[in-house]
Amino acid sequence: MNFMANQTPVPPPLKPGVRPTVDDGGSVVAERKTLRTQPPQMYQVVMLNDDYTPMEFVVVVIQEFFHKDRETATQIMLKIHLDGKGICGVYPRDIAATKVQQVQDAAREAGHPLQCLSEPVE
């Protein structure tokens, strides 16, 4: 079966006595403005130094939860050790909160007092 049209479509006829209206310039036209959403506020996950958590545990945690290679994780761990704190990653608020909770849960399970927090990026 072939359903192709043989002729171009014709607009429906107007009712008798009805003419198309001409714009008199008094019309009101609403303009649509493009709305741009702002990117989400980002939070940095910061690990704090303590004198009891082994450095190797900190490296493993950074590798596991922040998906860093061993060399980068070691550099972050040394920054934490020398400066008292180090940034492990920057994420939207909910993801940063989840990362903090994962780190704290892993530290508690291993018996270490490792502290981790998230703070807004300035």
PDB file of C-alpha atoms in Angstrom:
ATOM      1  CA  MET A   1       0.000   0.000   0.000  1.00  0.00           C
ATOM      2  CA  ASN A   2       1.177   3.465  -0.819  1.00  0.00           C
ATOM      3  CA  PHE A   3      -0.044   6.312   1.405  1.00  0.00           C
ATOM      4  CA  MET A   4       1.877   9.153  -0.176  1.00  0.00           C
ATOM      5  CA  ALA A   5      -0.099  12.323  -0.898  1.00  0.00           C
ATOM      6  CA  ASN A   6      -0.464  13.209  -4.541  1.00  0.00           C
ATOM      7  CA  GLN A   7      -1.373  16.843  -3.904  1.00  0.00           C
ATOM      8  CA  THR A   8      -0.150  19.526  -1.525  1.00  0.00           C
ATOM      9  CA  PRO A   9      -2.450  20.125   1.462  1.00  0.00           C
ATOM     10  CA  VAL A  10      -4.928  22.998   1.200  1.00  0.00           C
ATOM     11  CA  PRO A  11      -5.802  25.130   4.263  1.00  0.00           C
ATOM     12  CA  PRO A  12      -9.417  24.752   5.455  1.00  0.00           C
ATOM     13  CA  PRO A  13     -11.817  27.319   4.038  1.00  0.00           C
ATOM     14  CA  LEU A  14     -12.837  30.291   6.208  1.00  0.00           C
ATOM     15  CA  LYS A  15     -16.399  30.612   7.423  1.00  0.00           C
ATOM     16  CA  PRO A  16     -18.472  32.947   5.258  1.00  0.00           C
ATOM     17  CA  GLY A  17     -18.170  36.595   6.304  1.00  0.00           C
ATOM     18  CA  VAL A  18     -15.047  36.035   8.425  1.00  0.00           C
ATOM     19  CA  ARG A  19     -11.881  37.773   7.361  1.00  0.00           C
ATOM     20  CA  PRO A  20      -8.453  37.277   8.834  1.00  0.00           C
ATOM     21  CA  THR A  21      -7.694  40.086  11.264  1.00  0.00           C
ATOM     22  CA  VAL A  22      -4.865  42.496  10.639  1.00  0.00           C
ATOM     23  CA  ASP A  23      -2.549  43.369  13.536  1.00  0.00           C
ATOM     24  CA  ASP A  24      -3.227  46.969  14.518  1.00  0.00           C
ATOM     25  CA  GLY A  25      -0.032  47.303  16.519  1.00  0.00           C
ATOM     26  CA  GLY A  26      -1.856  47.290  19.875  1.00  0.00           C
ATOM     27  CA  SER A  27      -1.060  43.648  20.595  1.00  0.00           C
ATOM     28  CA  VAL A  28       0.968  42.571  23.620  1.00  0.00           C
ATOM     29  CA  VAL A  29       3.589  39.931  22.998  1.00  0.00           C
ATOM     30  CA  ALA A  30       5.291  38.122  25.853  1.00  0.00           C
ATOM     31  CA  GLU A  31       8.980  37.548  25.277  1.00  0.00           C
ATOM     32  CA  ARG A  32      10.543  34.385  26.527  1.00  0.00           C
ATOM     33  CA  LYS A  33      13.772  34.852  28.457  1.00  0.00           C
ATOM     34  CA  THR A  34      16.234  32.035  28.577  1.00  0.00           C
ATOM     35  CA  LEU A  35      16.752  30.863  32.147  1.00  0.00           C
ATOM     36  CA  ARG A  36      20.204  29.670  33.042  1.00  0.00           C
ATOM     37  CA  THR A  37      20.606  27.487  36.066  1.00  0.00           C
ATOM     38  CA  GLN A  38      23.586  28.110  38.294  1.00  0.00           C
ATOM     39  CA  PRO A  39      26.077  25.278  38.763  1.00  0.00           C
ATOM     40  CA  PRO A  40      25.827  23.604  42.172  1.00  0.00           C
ATOM     41  CA  GLN A  41      27.883  24.912  45.100  1.00  0.00           C
ATOM     42  CA  MET A  42      30.998  22.780  45.333  1.00  0.00           C
ATOM     43  CA  TYR A  43      32.471  21.425  48.574  1.00  0.00           C
ATOM     44  CA  GLN A  44      36.004  20.265  49.256  1.00  0.00           C
ATOM     45  CA  VAL A  45      36.562  17.133  51.302  1.00  0.00           C
ATOM     46  CA  VAL A  46      39.336  17.821  53.810  1.00  0.00           C
ATOM     47  CA  MET A  47      41.173  15.213  55.858  1.00  0.00           C
ATOM     48  CA  LEU A  48      42.738  16.284  59.157  1.00  0.00           C
ATOM     49  CA  ASN A  49      46.022  15.072  60.609  1.00  0.00           C
ATOM     50  CA  ASP A  50      46.248  13.120  63.838  1.00  0.00           C
ATOM     51  CA  ASP A  51      49.149  11.383  65.595  1.00  0.00           C
ATOM     52  CA  TYR A  52      47.557   7.918  65.701  1.00  0.00           C
ATOM     53  CA  THR A  53      46.280   6.976  62.223  1.00  0.00           C
ATOM     54  CA  PRO A  54      48.975   5.168  60.202  1.00  0.00           C
ATOM     55  CA  MET A  55      50.091   6.961  57.033  1.00  0.00           C
ATOM     56  CA  GLU A  56      49.556   3.809  54.983  1.00  0.00           C
ATOM     57  CA  PHE A  57      45.905   3.652  56.093  1.00  0.00           C
ATOM     58  CA  VAL A  58      45.396   7.258  54.956  1.00  0.00           C
ATOM     59  CA  VAL A  59      46.915   6.436  51.547  1.00  0.00           C
ATOM     60  CA  VAL A  60      44.622   3.412  51.138  1.00  0.00           C
ATOM     61  CA  VAL A  61      41.543   5.454  52.121  1.00  0.00           C
ATOM     62  CA  ILE A  62      42.416   8.188  49.609  1.00  0.00           C
ATOM     63  CA  GLN A  63      42.925   5.590  46.888  1.00  0.00           C
ATOM     64  CA  GLU A  64      39.721   3.731  47.670  1.00  0.00           C
ATOM     65  CA  PHE A  65      37.245   6.555  48.242  1.00  0.00           C
ATOM     66  CA  PHE A  66      38.728   9.332  46.103  1.00  0.00           C
ATOM     67  CA  HIS A  67      40.016   7.164  43.235  1.00  0.00           C
ATOM     68  CA  LYS A  68      43.553   8.554  43.292  1.00  0.00           C
ATOM     69  CA  ASP A  69      46.611   6.641  42.138  1.00  0.00           C
ATOM     70  CA  ARG A  70      49.184   5.624  44.743  1.00  0.00           C
ATOM     71  CA  GLU A  71      51.556   8.490  43.995  1.00  0.00           C
ATOM     72  CA  THR A  72      48.851  11.172  44.203  1.00  0.00           C
ATOM     73  CA  ALA A  73      47.413   9.585  47.361  1.00  0.00           C
ATOM     74  CA  THR A  74      50.881   9.623  48.937  1.00  0.00           C
ATOM     75  CA  GLN A  75      51.337  13.309  48.046  1.00  0.00           C
ATOM     76  CA  ILE A  76      47.958  14.169  49.620  1.00  0.00           C
ATOM     77  CA  MET A  77      48.840  12.123  52.725  1.00  0.00           C
ATOM     78  CA  LEU A  78      52.147  13.995  53.101  1.00  0.00           C
ATOM     79  CA  LYS A  79      50.321  17.333  52.744  1.00  0.00           C
ATOM     80  CA  ILE A  80      47.929  16.228  55.510  1.00  0.00           C
ATOM     81  CA  HIS A  81      50.850  15.120  57.684  1.00  0.00           C
ATOM     82  CA  LEU A  82      52.948  18.258  57.188  1.00  0.00           C
ATOM     83  CA  ASP A  83      50.240  20.977  56.992  1.00  0.00           C
ATOM     84  CA  GLY A  84      47.683  19.473  59.363  1.00  0.00           C
ATOM     85  CA  LYS A  85      45.044  19.046  56.659  1.00  0.00           C
ATOM     86  CA  GLY A  86      44.733  18.254  52.979  1.00  0.00           C
ATOM     87  CA  ILE A  87      42.079  18.430  50.274  1.00  0.00           C
ATOM     88  CA  CYS A  88      41.165  15.011  48.909  1.00  0.00           C
ATOM     89  CA  GLY A  89      38.620  16.158  46.309  1.00  0.00           C
ATOM     90  CA  VAL A  90      35.964  18.707  45.334  1.00  0.00           C
ATOM     91  CA  TYR A  91      32.359  17.567  44.846  1.00  0.00           C
ATOM     92  CA  PRO A  92      28.736  18.774  45.011  1.00  0.00           C
ATOM     93  CA  ARG A  93      27.404  18.908  48.595  1.00  0.00           C
ATOM     94  CA  ASP A  94      25.675  15.516  48.716  1.00  0.00           C
ATOM     95  CA  ILE A  95      28.591  13.629  47.207  1.00  0.00           C
ATOM     96  CA  ALA A  96      31.067  15.384  49.528  1.00  0.00           C
ATOM     97  CA  ALA A  97      28.927  14.451  52.554  1.00  0.00           C
ATOM     98  CA  THR A  98      28.832  10.833  51.395  1.00  0.00           C
ATOM     99  CA  LYS A  99      32.626  10.745  50.964  1.00  0.00           C
ATOM    100  CA  VAL A 100      33.112  12.169  54.477  1.00  0.00           C
ATOM    101  CA  GLN A 101      30.793   9.518  55.922  1.00  0.00           C
ATOM    102  CA  GLN A 102      32.559   6.716  54.018  1.00  0.00           C
ATOM    103  CA  VAL A 103      35.979   7.825  55.299  1.00  0.00           C
ATOM    104  CA  GLN A 104      34.779   8.136  58.886  1.00  0.00           C
ATOM    105  CA  ASP A 105      33.053   4.744  58.761  1.00  0.00           C
ATOM    106  CA  ALA A 106      36.188   3.071  57.382  1.00  0.00           C
ATOM    107  CA  ALA A 107      38.362   4.747  60.049  1.00  0.00           C
ATOM    108  CA  ARG A 108      36.045   3.682  62.884  1.00  0.00           C
ATOM    109  CA  GLU A 109      35.875   0.134  61.557  1.00  0.00           C
ATOM    110  CA  ALA A 110      39.697  -0.012  61.498  1.00  0.00           C
ATOM    111  CA  GLY A 111      39.914   1.584  64.950  1.00  0.00           C
ATOM    112  CA  HIS A 112      41.547   4.829  63.847  1.00  0.00           C
ATOM    113  CA  PRO A 113      40.567   8.376  64.931  1.00  0.00           C
ATOM    114  CA  LEU A 114      40.929   9.828  61.393  1.00  0.00           C
ATOM    115  CA  GLN A 115      38.806  12.951  60.932  1.00  0.00           C
ATOM    116  CA  CYS A 116      37.353  14.165  57.657  1.00  0.00           C
ATOM    117  CA  LEU A 117      35.058  17.108  56.881  1.00  0.00           C
ATOM    118  CA  SER A 118      33.598  19.011  53.944  1.00  0.00           C
ATOM    119  CA  GLU A 119      33.621  22.784  53.520  1.00  0.00           C
ATOM    120  CA  PRO A 120      32.333  25.060  50.755  1.00  0.00           C
ATOM    121  CA  VAL A 121      34.815  26.073  48.079  1.00  0.00           C
ATOM    122  CA  GLU A 122      35.318  29.839  48.130  1.00  0.00           C
TER     123      GLU A 122
END
